[in-house]
PDB file of C-alpha atoms and ligand atoms in Angstrom:
ATOM      1  CA  MET A 241      66.779 -77.578 -33.569  1.00 73.00           C
ATOM      2  CA  SER A 242      63.962 -76.400 -30.852  1.00 93.00           C
ATOM      3  CA  ALA A 243      64.463 -73.840 -28.892  1.00 97.00           C
ATOM      4  CA  LYS A 244      64.957 -73.759 -25.625  1.00 98.00           C
ATOM      5  CA  VAL A 245      61.540 -72.547 -24.071  1.00 98.00           C
ATOM      6  CA  ILE A 246      62.027 -70.011 -21.454  1.00 98.00           C
ATOM      7  CA  ASP A 247      59.996 -71.175 -17.946  1.00 98.00           C
ATOM      8  CA  GLY A 248      58.680 -68.099 -17.278  1.00 98.00           C
ATOM      9  CA  LYS A 249      56.765 -69.861 -14.360  1.00 98.00           C
ATOM     10  CA  ALA A 250      59.889 -70.966 -11.953  1.00 98.00           C
ATOM     11  CA  VAL A 251      61.801 -67.476 -12.607  1.00 98.00           C
ATOM     12  CA  SER A 252      58.088 -65.697 -11.291  1.00 98.00           C
ATOM     13  CA  GLU A 253      58.683 -68.433  -8.431  1.00 98.00           C
ATOM     14  CA  ARG A 254      62.272 -66.515  -8.022  1.00 98.00           C
ATOM     15  CA  VAL A 255      61.380 -63.197  -7.796  1.00 98.00           C
ATOM     16  CA  ARG A 256      58.429 -63.481  -5.410  1.00 98.00           C
ATOM     17  CA  GLU A 257      60.637 -65.697  -3.213  1.00 98.00           C
ATOM     18  CA  GLY A 258      63.593 -62.866  -3.191  1.00 98.00           C
ATOM     19  CA  VAL A 259      60.813 -60.678  -2.844  1.00 98.00           C
ATOM     20  CA  ARG A 260      59.226 -62.532   0.402  1.00 98.00           C
ATOM     21  CA  GLN A 261      62.854 -62.914   1.894  1.00 98.00           C
ATOM     22  CA  GLU A 262      63.232 -58.836   1.019  1.00 98.00           C
ATOM     23  CA  VAL A 263      60.058 -58.383   3.049  1.00 98.00           C
ATOM     24  CA  ASP A 264      61.094 -60.407   6.077  1.00 98.00           C
ATOM     25  CA  HIS A 265      64.275 -58.587   6.404  1.00 98.00           C
ATOM     26  CA  TRP A 266      62.673 -54.662   5.807  1.00 98.00           C
ATOM     27  CA  VAL A 267      60.112 -56.449   8.823  1.00 98.00           C
ATOM     28  CA  ALA A 268      62.851 -57.274  10.684  1.00 98.00           C
ATOM     29  CA  ALA A 269      64.971 -53.688  10.752  1.00 98.00           C
ATOM     30  CA  GLY A 270      61.934 -52.634  12.096  1.00 97.00           C
ATOM     31  CA  ASN A 271      60.312 -50.949   9.088  1.00 97.00           C
ATOM     32  CA  PRO A 272      56.136 -51.556   8.512  1.00 97.00           C
ATOM     33  CA  ALA A 273      55.523 -54.186   5.954  1.00 98.00           C
ATOM     34  CA  PRO A 274      54.839 -52.711   2.430  1.00 98.00           C
ATOM     35  CA  GLY A 275      51.213 -51.886   1.377  1.00 98.00           C
ATOM     36  CA  LEU A 276      49.530 -52.137  -1.499  1.00 98.00           C
ATOM     37  CA  ALA A 277      46.455 -50.437  -2.110  1.00 98.00           C
ATOM     38  CA  THR A 278      44.129 -52.203  -5.276  1.00 98.00           C
ATOM     39  CA  VAL A 279      40.983 -50.001  -6.568  1.00 98.00           C
ATOM     40  CA  LEU A 280      38.985 -51.920  -8.775  1.00 98.00           C
ATOM     41  CA  LEU A 281      36.023 -50.204 -10.461  1.00 98.00           C
ATOM     42  CA  GLY A 282      33.143 -52.402 -11.397  1.00 96.00           C
ATOM     43  CA  ASP A 283      32.656 -55.960 -11.852  1.00 93.00           C
ATOM     44  CA  ASP A 284      34.612 -56.897 -14.954  1.00 94.00           C
ATOM     45  CA  PRO A 285      35.157 -60.838 -14.429  1.00 94.00           C
ATOM     46  CA  ALA A 286      38.556 -60.378 -15.975  1.00 93.00           C
ATOM     47  CA  SER A 287      39.548 -57.725 -13.861  1.00 96.00           C
ATOM     48  CA  GLU A 288      38.075 -59.753 -10.538  1.00 96.00           C
ATOM     49  CA  VAL A 289      40.419 -62.453 -11.338  1.00 96.00           C
ATOM     50  CA  TYR A 290      43.438 -60.086 -11.765  1.00 95.00           C
ATOM     51  CA  VAL A 291      43.025 -58.120  -8.597  1.00 97.00           C
ATOM     52  CA  ARG A 292      42.202 -61.366  -7.194  1.00 97.00           C
ATOM     53  CA  ASN A 293      45.638 -63.208  -7.688  1.00 97.00           C
ATOM     54  CA  LYS A 294      47.796 -59.815  -6.603  1.00 97.00           C
ATOM     55  CA  ARG A 295      46.226 -59.360  -3.285  1.00 97.00           C
ATOM     56  CA  LYS A 296      46.892 -63.424  -2.746  1.00 98.00           C
ATOM     57  CA  ALA A 297      50.814 -62.320  -4.199  1.00 97.00           C
ATOM     58  CA  CYS A 298      51.070 -59.484  -1.925  1.00 97.00           C
ATOM     59  CA  GLU A 299      49.972 -61.646   1.399  1.00 97.00           C
ATOM     60  CA  ALA A 300      51.942 -64.721   0.641  1.00 97.00           C
ATOM     61  CA  ALA A 301      54.719 -62.217   0.046  1.00 98.00           C
ATOM     62  CA  ARG A 302      53.964 -60.710   3.992  1.00 97.00           C
ATOM     63  CA  MET A 303      52.853 -57.574   2.596  1.00 98.00           C
ATOM     64  CA  ARG A 304      49.638 -55.867   3.487  1.00 98.00           C
ATOM     65  CA  SER A 305      47.023 -55.800   0.853  1.00 98.00           C
ATOM     66  CA  ILE A 306      44.593 -53.038   1.233  1.00 97.00           C
ATOM     67  CA  HIS A 307      41.085 -53.373  -0.969  1.00 98.00           C
ATOM     68  CA  HIS A 308      38.785 -51.072  -2.591  1.00 98.00           C
ATOM     69  CA  GLU A 309      35.815 -52.273  -4.910  1.00 97.00           C
ATOM     70  CA  LEU A 310      33.777 -49.440  -6.245  1.00 98.00           C
ATOM     71  CA  ALA A 311      30.300 -49.278  -7.928  1.00 97.00           C
ATOM     72  CA  ALA A 312      30.397 -49.362 -11.512  1.00 97.00           C
ATOM     73  CA  ASP A 313      28.833 -46.059 -11.809  1.00 97.00           C
ATOM     74  CA  THR A 314      31.480 -43.841  -9.567  1.00 98.00           C
ATOM     75  CA  GLY A 315      31.925 -40.657 -10.579  1.00 97.00           C
ATOM     76  CA  GLN A 316      35.032 -39.567 -11.528  1.00 97.00           C
ATOM     77  CA  ASP A 317      35.634 -37.417  -8.558  1.00 98.00           C
ATOM     78  CA  GLU A 318      35.239 -40.067  -6.119  1.00 98.00           C
ATOM     79  CA  VAL A 319      37.776 -41.971  -7.850  1.00 98.00           C
ATOM     80  CA  ALA A 320      40.102 -38.849  -7.746  1.00 98.00           C
ATOM     81  CA  ALA A 321      39.246 -38.308  -3.737  1.00 98.00           C
ATOM     82  CA  LEU A 322      40.251 -42.364  -3.421  1.00 98.00           C
ATOM     83  CA  ILE A 323      43.863 -41.898  -5.120  1.00 98.00           C
ATOM     84  CA  GLU A 324      44.208 -38.815  -3.633  1.00 98.00           C
ATOM     85  CA  LYS A 325      42.874 -39.973   0.229  1.00 98.00           C
ATOM     86  CA  LEU A 326      45.466 -43.359  -0.825  1.00 98.00           C
ATOM     87  CA  ASN A 327      47.986 -40.912  -1.757  1.00 98.00           C
ATOM     88  CA  ALA A 328      48.245 -39.099   1.823  1.00 98.00           C
ATOM     89  CA  ASP A 329      47.863 -42.718   3.921  1.00 98.00           C
ATOM     90  CA  ALA A 330      51.695 -43.397   4.982  1.00 96.00           C
ATOM     91  CA  GLU A 331      50.206 -47.240   5.379  1.00 97.00           C
ATOM     92  CA  VAL A 332      49.837 -47.697   1.701  1.00 98.00           C
ATOM     93  CA  THR A 333      53.392 -48.323  -0.251  1.00 98.00           C
ATOM     94  CA  GLY A 334      51.886 -49.000  -3.365  1.00 98.00           C
ATOM     95  CA  ILE A 335      48.522 -47.869  -5.252  1.00 98.00           C
ATOM     96  CA  LEU A 336      47.183 -50.012  -8.259  1.00 98.00           C
ATOM     97  CA  LEU A 337      44.025 -49.031  -9.752  1.00 98.00           C
ATOM     98  CA  GLN A 338      43.101 -51.629 -12.290  1.00 97.00           C
ATOM     99  CA  LEU A 339      42.472 -50.998 -15.226  1.00 96.00           C
ATOM    100  CA  PRO A 340      40.593 -50.959 -17.971  1.00 95.00           C
ATOM    101  CA  VAL A 341      37.730 -48.686 -16.074  1.00 97.00           C
ATOM    102  CA  PRO A 342      34.760 -47.475 -16.571  1.00 97.00           C
ATOM    103  CA  PRO A 343      33.793 -45.512 -19.479  1.00 96.00           C
ATOM    104  CA  GLN A 344      32.770 -42.583 -17.274  1.00 96.00           C
ATOM    105  CA  ILE A 345      36.672 -42.832 -16.030  1.00 98.00           C
ATOM    106  CA  ASP A 346      39.979 -41.380 -17.386  1.00 98.00           C
ATOM    107  CA  GLY A 347      42.118 -43.778 -17.082  1.00 97.00           C
ATOM    108  CA  ASP A 348      44.777 -41.765 -17.749  1.00 97.00           C
ATOM    109  CA  GLU A 349      43.486 -38.759 -15.848  1.00 98.00           C
ATOM    110  CA  MET A 350      43.335 -41.063 -12.522  1.00 98.00           C
ATOM    111  CA  THR A 351      46.599 -43.155 -12.964  1.00 98.00           C
ATOM    112  CA  ALA A 352      48.297 -39.942 -13.441  1.00 98.00           C
ATOM    113  CA  LEU A 353      47.572 -38.670  -9.504  1.00 98.00           C
ATOM    114  CA  ILE A 354      48.573 -41.337  -7.880  1.00 98.00           C
ATOM    115  CA  ASP A 355      52.341 -40.328  -6.122  1.00 98.00           C
ATOM    116  CA  PRO A 356      54.819 -41.366  -8.144  1.00 98.00           C
ATOM    117  CA  LEU A 357      56.804 -42.570  -5.604  1.00 98.00           C
ATOM    118  CA  LYS A 358      53.667 -44.942  -4.987  1.00 98.00           C
ATOM    119  CA  ASP A 359      53.038 -46.075  -8.412  1.00 98.00           C
ATOM    120  CA  VAL A 360      53.743 -49.299  -8.624  1.00 98.00           C
ATOM    121  CA  ASP A 361      52.471 -49.774 -12.173  1.00 97.00           C
ATOM    122  CA  GLY A 362      54.657 -47.777 -13.540  1.00 98.00           C
ATOM    123  CA  LEU A 363      52.302 -45.767 -15.676  1.00 98.00           C
ATOM    124  CA  THR A 364      52.478 -42.405 -14.512  1.00 98.00           C
ATOM    125  CA  PRO A 365      53.353 -39.724 -16.956  1.00 98.00           C
ATOM    126  CA  ILE A 366      56.440 -39.059 -13.875  1.00 98.00           C
ATOM    127  CA  ASN A 367      57.582 -42.539 -13.706  1.00 98.00           C
ATOM    128  CA  ALA A 368      57.349 -42.687 -17.944  1.00 98.00           C
ATOM    129  CA  GLY A 369      59.395 -39.682 -18.307  1.00 98.00           C
ATOM    130  CA  LEU A 370      61.675 -41.253 -15.763  1.00 98.00           C
ATOM    131  CA  LEU A 371      62.300 -43.960 -17.709  1.00 98.00           C
ATOM    132  CA  SER A 372      62.486 -42.287 -20.876  1.00 97.00           C
ATOM    133  CA  GLN A 373      65.368 -40.514 -19.980  1.00 96.00           C
ATOM    134  CA  GLY A 374      67.263 -43.772 -18.186  1.00 94.00           C
ATOM    135  CA  ARG A 375      66.465 -42.509 -14.754  1.00 96.00           C
ATOM    136  CA  GLU A 376      65.388 -44.673 -11.999  1.00 94.00           C
ATOM    137  CA  ALA A 377      61.805 -44.920 -12.017  1.00 96.00           C
ATOM    138  CA  LEU A 378      59.093 -47.353 -11.032  1.00 98.00           C
ATOM    139  CA  VAL A 379      58.904 -49.394 -14.204  1.00 98.00           C
ATOM    140  CA  ALA A 380      55.465 -51.415 -15.554  1.00 98.00           C
ATOM    141  CA  CYS A 381      55.332 -54.790 -14.190  1.00 98.00           C
ATOM    142  CA  THR A 382      55.078 -56.613 -17.751  1.00 98.00           C
ATOM    143  CA  PRO A 383      58.110 -54.766 -19.331  1.00 98.00           C
ATOM    144  CA  SER A 384      59.820 -55.477 -16.796  1.00 98.00           C
ATOM    145  CA  GLY A 385      59.262 -58.665 -16.533  1.00 98.00           C
ATOM    146  CA  VAL A 386      60.122 -59.241 -20.023  1.00 99.00           C
ATOM    147  CA  MET A 387      63.236 -58.060 -19.231  1.00 98.00           C
ATOM    148  CA  GLU A 388      64.072 -60.563 -16.122  1.00 98.00           C
ATOM    149  CA  LEU A 389      63.257 -63.237 -18.930  1.00 98.00           C
ATOM    150  CA  LEU A 390      65.867 -62.128 -20.809  1.00 98.00           C
ATOM    151  CA  ARG A 391      68.277 -61.744 -17.956  1.00 98.00           C
ATOM    152  CA  GLU A 392      67.009 -64.960 -17.124  1.00 96.00           C
ATOM    153  CA  ALA A 393      67.999 -66.448 -20.470  1.00 96.00           C
ATOM    154  CA  GLY A 394      71.550 -64.996 -20.525  1.00 97.00           C
ATOM    155  CA  VAL A 395      70.687 -63.079 -23.552  1.00 98.00           C
ATOM    156  CA  GLU A 396      73.223 -60.501 -24.463  1.00 98.00           C
ATOM    157  CA  LEU A 397      71.576 -57.715 -25.579  1.00 98.00           C
ATOM    158  CA  LYS A 398      74.310 -54.478 -25.941  1.00 98.00           C
ATOM    159  CA  GLY A 399      74.537 -54.302 -29.743  1.00 98.00           C
ATOM    160  CA  ALA A 400      71.896 -56.691 -30.536  1.00 98.00           C
ATOM    161  CA  GLU A 401      69.209 -55.601 -33.432  1.00 98.00           C
ATOM    162  CA  ALA A 402      66.072 -56.245 -31.214  1.00 99.00           C
ATOM    163  CA  VAL A 403      62.094 -55.481 -32.849  1.00 99.00           C
ATOM    164  CA  VAL A 404      59.053 -54.752 -30.172  1.00 99.00           C
ATOM    165  CA  VAL A 405      55.820 -54.984 -32.163  1.00 99.00           C
ATOM    166  CA  GLY A 406      53.582 -53.178 -30.350  1.00 98.00           C
ATOM    167  CA  ARG A 407      53.806 -49.648 -29.225  1.00 98.00           C
ATOM    168  CA  SER A 408      51.115 -49.815 -25.899  1.00 98.00           C
ATOM    169  CA  LYS A 409      52.257 -47.567 -23.099  1.00 96.00           C
ATOM    170  CA  LEU A 410      50.947 -50.480 -21.332  1.00 97.00           C
ATOM    171  CA  VAL A 411      53.977 -52.271 -22.502  1.00 98.00           C
ATOM    172  CA  GLY A 412      55.149 -52.038 -25.931  1.00 98.00           C
ATOM    173  CA  LYS A 413      57.226 -48.493 -25.747  1.00 98.00           C
ATOM    174  CA  PRO A 414      58.473 -49.576 -22.049  1.00 98.00           C
ATOM    175  CA  VAL A 415      59.995 -52.381 -23.414  1.00 98.00           C
ATOM    176  CA  VAL A 416      61.412 -50.176 -25.788  1.00 98.00           C
ATOM    177  CA  GLN A 417      62.901 -47.857 -23.240  1.00 98.00           C
ATOM    178  CA  LEU A 418      64.785 -50.731 -21.195  1.00 98.00           C
ATOM    179  CA  LEU A 419      66.127 -52.651 -24.184  1.00 98.00           C
ATOM    180  CA  LEU A 420      67.719 -49.748 -25.600  1.00 97.00           C
ATOM    181  CA  ALA A 421      68.744 -48.893 -22.219  1.00 97.00           C
ATOM    182  CA  GLU A 422      70.398 -51.671 -22.383  1.00 98.00           C
ATOM    183  CA  ASP A 423      72.091 -50.940 -25.335  1.00 98.00           C
ATOM    184  CA  ALA A 424      70.233 -53.015 -27.723  1.00 98.00           C
ATOM    185  CA  THR A 425      69.234 -51.159 -31.268  1.00 98.00           C
ATOM    186  CA  VAL A 426      65.886 -51.144 -31.079  1.00 98.00           C
ATOM    187  CA  THR A 427      63.460 -51.095 -33.389  1.00 98.00           C
ATOM    188  CA  THR A 428      59.212 -50.325 -32.935  1.00 98.00           C
ATOM    189  CA  ALA A 429      57.099 -51.983 -34.925  1.00 98.00           C
ATOM    190  CA  HIS A 430      52.983 -51.550 -35.285  1.00 98.00           C
ATOM    191  CA  SER A 431      49.788 -51.754 -36.577  1.00 98.00           C
ATOM    192  CA  ARG A 432      50.822 -49.315 -39.731  1.00 98.00           C
ATOM    193  CA  THR A 433      54.425 -51.090 -40.094  1.00 98.00           C
ATOM    194  CA  ARG A 434      54.532 -51.764 -43.694  1.00 98.00           C
ATOM    195  CA  ASP A 435      56.943 -55.117 -43.941  1.00 98.00           C
ATOM    196  CA  LEU A 436      56.130 -56.315 -40.113  1.00 98.00           C
ATOM    197  CA  ALA A 437      57.949 -59.556 -41.880  1.00 98.00           C
ATOM    198  CA  GLU A 438      60.957 -58.128 -43.199  1.00 98.00           C
ATOM    199  CA  VAL A 439      61.502 -55.975 -40.009  1.00 98.00           C
ATOM    200  CA  CYS A 440      60.857 -58.756 -37.353  1.00 98.00           C
ATOM    201  CA  ARG A 441      63.494 -61.194 -39.359  1.00 98.00           C
ATOM    202  CA  ARG A 442      66.621 -58.456 -38.781  1.00 98.00           C
ATOM    203  CA  ALA A 443      65.634 -58.981 -35.024  1.00 98.00           C
ATOM    204  CA  ASP A 444      68.211 -60.961 -32.864  1.00 98.00           C
ATOM    205  CA  VAL A 445      65.753 -60.673 -30.044  1.00 99.00           C
ATOM    206  CA  LEU A 446      62.047 -60.406 -30.993  1.00 99.00           C
ATOM    207  CA  VAL A 447      59.269 -58.942 -28.913  1.00 99.00           C
ATOM    208  CA  ALA A 448      55.419 -59.583 -29.773  1.00 99.00           C
ATOM    209  CA  ALA A 449      52.836 -57.111 -27.592  1.00 98.00           C
ATOM    210  CA  VAL A 450      50.427 -57.093 -29.874  1.00 98.00           C
ATOM    211  CA  GLY A 451      47.125 -58.900 -29.313  1.00 98.00           C
ATOM    212  CA  VAL A 452      46.629 -61.127 -32.399  1.00 98.00           C
ATOM    213  CA  PRO A 453      46.614 -64.641 -32.050  1.00 98.00           C
ATOM    214  CA  ARG A 454      49.941 -66.123 -33.619  1.00 98.00           C
ATOM    215  CA  LEU A 455      50.489 -63.200 -35.655  1.00 98.00           C
ATOM    216  CA  VAL A 456      54.746 -63.384 -35.544  1.00 98.00           C
ATOM    217  CA  ASN A 457      55.289 -66.945 -37.548  1.00 98.00           C
ATOM    218  CA  ALA A 458      58.172 -68.850 -38.260  1.00 98.00           C
ATOM    219  CA  ASP A 459      58.330 -66.981 -41.610  1.00 98.00           C
ATOM    220  CA  MET A 460      58.948 -63.615 -39.880  1.00 98.00           C
ATOM    221  CA  VAL A 461      62.041 -64.795 -37.468  1.00 98.00           C
ATOM    222  CA  LYS A 462      65.487 -65.052 -38.020  1.00 98.00           C
ATOM    223  CA  PRO A 463      67.109 -68.311 -37.192  1.00 98.00           C
ATOM    224  CA  GLY A 464      68.489 -68.258 -33.962  1.00 98.00           C
ATOM    225  CA  ALA A 465      66.468 -65.683 -32.629  1.00 98.00           C
ATOM    226  CA  VAL A 466      65.521 -65.235 -29.178  1.00 98.00           C
ATOM    227  CA  VAL A 467      61.295 -64.676 -29.055  1.00 98.00           C
ATOM    228  CA  ILE A 468      59.275 -63.168 -26.077  1.00 99.00           C
ATOM    229  CA  ASP A 469      55.758 -63.191 -26.390  1.00 98.00           C
ATOM    230  CA  VAL A 470      54.047 -60.947 -24.213  1.00 98.00           C
ATOM    231  CA  GLY A 471      50.000 -62.061 -26.169  1.00 98.00           C
ATOM    232  CA  ILE A 472      47.440 -63.290 -24.347  1.00 97.00           C
ATOM    233  CA  ASN A 473      44.739 -64.081 -26.814  1.00 97.00           C
ATOM    234  CA  ARG A 474      41.311 -66.435 -26.088  1.00 95.00           C
ATOM    235  CA  VAL A 475      41.177 -68.551 -28.701  1.00 96.00           C
ATOM    236  CA  GLU A 476      38.099 -71.684 -29.188  1.00 96.00           C
ATOM    237  CA  GLU A 477      41.464 -73.735 -28.221  1.00 92.00           C
ATOM    238  CA  GLY A 478      42.445 -72.044 -25.041  1.00 94.00           C
ATOM    239  CA  LEU A 479      45.282 -69.361 -24.504  1.00 95.00           C
ATOM    240  CA  VAL A 480      47.178 -68.257 -27.152  1.00 97.00           C
ATOM    241  CA  GLY A 481      50.430 -65.996 -28.031  1.00 98.00           C
ATOM    242  CA  ASP A 482      51.144 -63.281 -30.545  1.00 98.00           C
ATOM    243  CA  VAL A 483      53.698 -65.803 -32.016  1.00 98.00           C
ATOM    244  CA  ASP A 484      52.324 -69.130 -33.517  1.00 98.00           C
ATOM    245  CA  PHE A 485      54.758 -71.077 -30.370  1.00 98.00           C
ATOM    246  CA  HIS A 486      55.196 -74.280 -32.208  1.00 97.00           C
ATOM    247  CA  GLY A 487      56.321 -73.733 -35.638  1.00 98.00           C
ATOM    248  CA  VAL A 488      58.591 -70.398 -34.511  1.00 98.00           C
ATOM    249  CA  LYS A 489      59.967 -73.061 -31.861  1.00 98.00           C
ATOM    250  CA  GLU A 490      62.033 -74.941 -34.503  1.00 98.00           C
ATOM    251  CA  LYS A 491      63.434 -71.853 -35.498  1.00 98.00           C
ATOM    252  CA  ALA A 492      64.540 -69.804 -33.264  1.00 98.00           C
ATOM    253  CA  ALA A 493      66.878 -70.097 -30.567  1.00 98.00           C
ATOM    254  CA  ALA A 494      64.946 -69.402 -27.171  1.00 98.00           C
ATOM    255  CA  ILE A 495      61.194 -68.934 -26.479  1.00 98.00           C
ATOM    256  CA  THR A 496      58.727 -68.280 -23.886  1.00 98.00           C
ATOM    257  CA  PRO A 497      55.704 -70.549 -24.315  1.00 98.00           C
ATOM    258  CA  VAL A 498      51.781 -68.643 -23.397  1.00 98.00           C
ATOM    259  CA  PRO A 499      50.524 -69.629 -21.167  1.00 97.00           C
ATOM    260  CA  GLY A 500      53.864 -70.318 -18.321  1.00 98.00           C
ATOM    261  CA  GLY A 501      56.114 -66.952 -19.817  1.00 98.00           C
ATOM    262  CA  VAL A 502      55.579 -63.711 -19.070  1.00 98.00           C
ATOM    263  CA  GLY A 503      52.288 -63.860 -17.623  1.00 97.00           C
ATOM    264  CA  PRO A 504      53.884 -65.254 -14.293  1.00 97.00           C
ATOM    265  CA  MET A 505      56.237 -62.228 -14.328  1.00 98.00           C
ATOM    266  CA  THR A 506      53.659 -59.372 -14.244  1.00 97.00           C
ATOM    267  CA  ILE A 507      52.698 -60.686 -10.656  1.00 97.00           C
ATOM    268  CA  ALA A 508      56.211 -61.138  -9.056  1.00 98.00           C
ATOM    269  CA  MET A 509      57.614 -57.587 -10.980  1.00 98.00           C
ATOM    270  CA  LEU A 510      54.511 -55.721  -8.673  1.00 98.00           C
ATOM    271  CA  LEU A 511      55.935 -57.124  -5.958  1.00 98.00           C
ATOM    272  CA  ALA A 512      59.573 -56.314  -6.973  1.00 98.00           C
ATOM    273  CA  ASN A 513      58.139 -53.010  -7.487  1.00 98.00           C
ATOM    274  CA  THR A 514      55.728 -52.808  -4.156  1.00 98.00           C
ATOM    275  CA  MET A 515      59.182 -53.305  -1.984  1.00 98.00           C
ATOM    276  CA  LYS A 516      61.432 -50.827  -3.826  1.00 98.00           C
ATOM    277  CA  ALA A 517      58.436 -47.900  -3.555  1.00 98.00           C
ATOM    278  CA  ALA A 518      58.665 -48.595   0.371  1.00 98.00           C
ATOM    279  CA  ARG A 519      63.037 -48.126   0.118  1.00 98.00           C
ATOM    280  CA  LEU A 520      61.968 -44.768  -2.261  1.00 97.00           C
ATOM    281  CA  GLN A 521      59.519 -43.516   0.762  1.00 97.00           C
ATOM    282  CA  ALA A 522      61.288 -44.364   3.029  1.00 96.00           C
ATOM    283  CA  ALA A 523      64.961 -42.693   1.817  1.00 95.00           C
ATOM    284  CA  ILE A 524      62.921 -39.999   1.549  1.00 90.00           C
ATOM    285  CA  ARG A 525      61.325 -39.565   5.045  1.00 79.00           C
TER     286      ARG A 525
HETATM  287  P1  LIG B 833      47.241 -52.547 -27.044  1.00 73.93           P
HETATM  288  O1  LIG B 833      45.891 -52.652 -27.570  1.00 73.93           O
HETATM  289  O2  LIG B 833      47.114 -51.320 -26.511  1.00 73.93           O
HETATM  290  O3  LIG B 833      48.586 -52.575 -28.450  1.00 73.93           O
HETATM  291  C1  LIG B 833      48.545 -53.604 -29.484  1.00 73.93           C
HETATM  292  C2  LIG B 833      49.830 -52.324 -30.152  1.00 73.93           C
HETATM  293  O4  LIG B 833      49.687 -53.768 -31.268  1.00 73.93           O
HETATM  294  C3  LIG B 833      49.456 -51.311 -30.926  1.00 73.93           C
HETATM  295  O5  LIG B 833      50.691 -50.309 -30.220  1.00 73.93           O
HETATM  296  C4  LIG B 833      49.028 -51.870 -32.367  1.00 73.93           C
HETATM  297  O6  LIG B 833      49.918 -50.889 -33.382  1.00 73.93           O
HETATM  298  C5  LIG B 833      49.962 -53.029 -32.515  1.00 73.93           C
HETATM  299  N1  LIG B 833      49.239 -53.663 -33.831  1.00 73.93           N
HETATM  300  C6  LIG B 833      47.683 -53.896 -33.529  1.00 73.93           C
HETATM  301  N2  LIG B 833      47.593 -54.700 -34.544  1.00 73.93           N
HETATM  302  C7  LIG B 833      48.927 -55.306 -35.107  1.00 73.93           C
HETATM  303  C8  LIG B 833      49.524 -55.590 -36.182  1.00 73.93           C
HETATM  304  N3  LIG B 833      48.190 -56.283 -36.654  1.00 73.93           N
HETATM  305  N4  LIG B 833      50.601 -55.742 -37.176  1.00 73.93           N
HETATM  306  C9  LIG B 833      51.546 -55.318 -35.873  1.00 73.93           C
HETATM  307  N5  LIG B 833      51.252 -54.248 -34.794  1.00 73.93           N
HETATM  308  C10 LIG B 833      49.863 -54.444 -34.151  1.00 73.93           C
HETATM  309  O7  LIG B 833      47.601 -53.842 -26.481  1.00 73.93           O
HETATM  310  P2  LIG B 833      48.564 -54.120 -25.346  1.00 73.93           P
HETATM  311  O8  LIG B 833      48.276 -53.926 -23.539  1.00 73.93           O
HETATM  312  O9  LIG B 833      49.821 -53.307 -25.589  1.00 73.93           O
HETATM  313  O10 LIG B 833      48.440 -55.629 -25.319  1.00 73.93           O
HETATM  314  C11 LIG B 833      49.744 -56.769 -25.886  1.00 73.93           C
HETATM  315  C12 LIG B 833      49.459 -57.581 -25.681  1.00 73.93           C
HETATM  316  O11 LIG B 833      49.928 -58.506 -24.766  1.00 73.93           O
HETATM  317  C13 LIG B 833      48.021 -58.384 -25.770  1.00 73.93           C
HETATM  318  O12 LIG B 833      47.219 -59.738 -26.223  1.00 73.93           O
HETATM  319  C14 LIG B 833      47.636 -58.556 -24.172  1.00 73.93           C
HETATM  320  O13 LIG B 833      46.412 -58.822 -23.347  1.00 73.93           O
HETATM  321  C15 LIG B 833      49.176 -58.740 -23.456  1.00 73.93           C
HETATM  322  N6  LIG B 833      48.998 -58.670 -22.523  1.00 73.93           N
HETATM  323  C16 LIG B 833      49.855 -59.881 -21.170  1.00 73.93           C
HETATM  324  C17 LIG B 833      50.440 -59.151 -20.481  1.00 73.93           C
HETATM  325  C18 LIG B 833      50.563 -60.188 -19.779  1.00 73.93           C
HETATM  326  O14 LIG B 833      50.615 -59.988 -17.855  1.00 73.93           O
HETATM  327  N7  LIG B 833      51.598 -60.890 -20.156  1.00 73.93           N
HETATM  328  C19 LIG B 833      50.425 -57.661 -19.157  1.00 73.93           C
HETATM  329  C20 LIG B 833      49.253 -56.753 -20.570  1.00 73.93           C
HETATM  330  C21 LIG B 833      49.015 -56.665 -22.067  1.00 73.93           C
END
């Protein structure tokens, strides 16, 4: 039996429409439209495209987009000063430092300077810590998108065996925390995991966030599992995920495609986080 294909594009459009309506109500109630500040260092073409798409999505949701572009050789002090300025600016609701940053800049150090209430990427140590304690936090966008897809697909997580392949700060670790918060039994697999196939075969819910094209094949998937593919890998034929979609589709109960699965969710959750940040900031004013 062929798996149900989870349509990330459709889910992301619903989330974006929901945020747009929330912004309308927020502004109609007399609040300023949330503003997302994007900071781009250098001229990496992929980062330029990502930031452009984020800004467009922001405007489509009727939020304000505030963009700062700095030269590739900008010093760390200047980046830090800009982040401090945005922290202090009441018109700025969310701050997004586009990663990766040029080599002379310490991305972790700069990210840590962002006011946790404006940290719409959910990457500051404060928000990562709150998440790991199961407390209210701004959560990283791609992991939130993974959870939204699981919710929309009606996947029961309580007590389920979940396996996350990948342990990055950006994706793997926060996905693990979010699955734990939903009472799944979670295993983290990574590059040093001894028998990856055996570990993956345990999973009722398998999340791949690795960056290796088609690493997860049908042999590694339990029949009836739900498979979420976070990977985006450019190969000769175009974009592929970390999962061998065609093989795994015949074994899984549900699967996300690449493109059109997790990818579109990231920007949708960024918008949702920016709206949430506006509410959190208003609550303490
Ligand atoms: P990363 O390189 O920071 O982390 C990769 C993780 O995979 C590491 O923890 C590593 O231990 C693990 N790993 C590497 N090789 C492995 C192997 N052979 N077996 C098992 N584990 C292995 O990457 P990341 O930032 O977490 O991104 C992972 C993938 O997700 C990439 O393809 C990236 O492009 C994609 N991504 C997609 C989105 C999106 O919006 N959909 C967002 C972020 C990242």
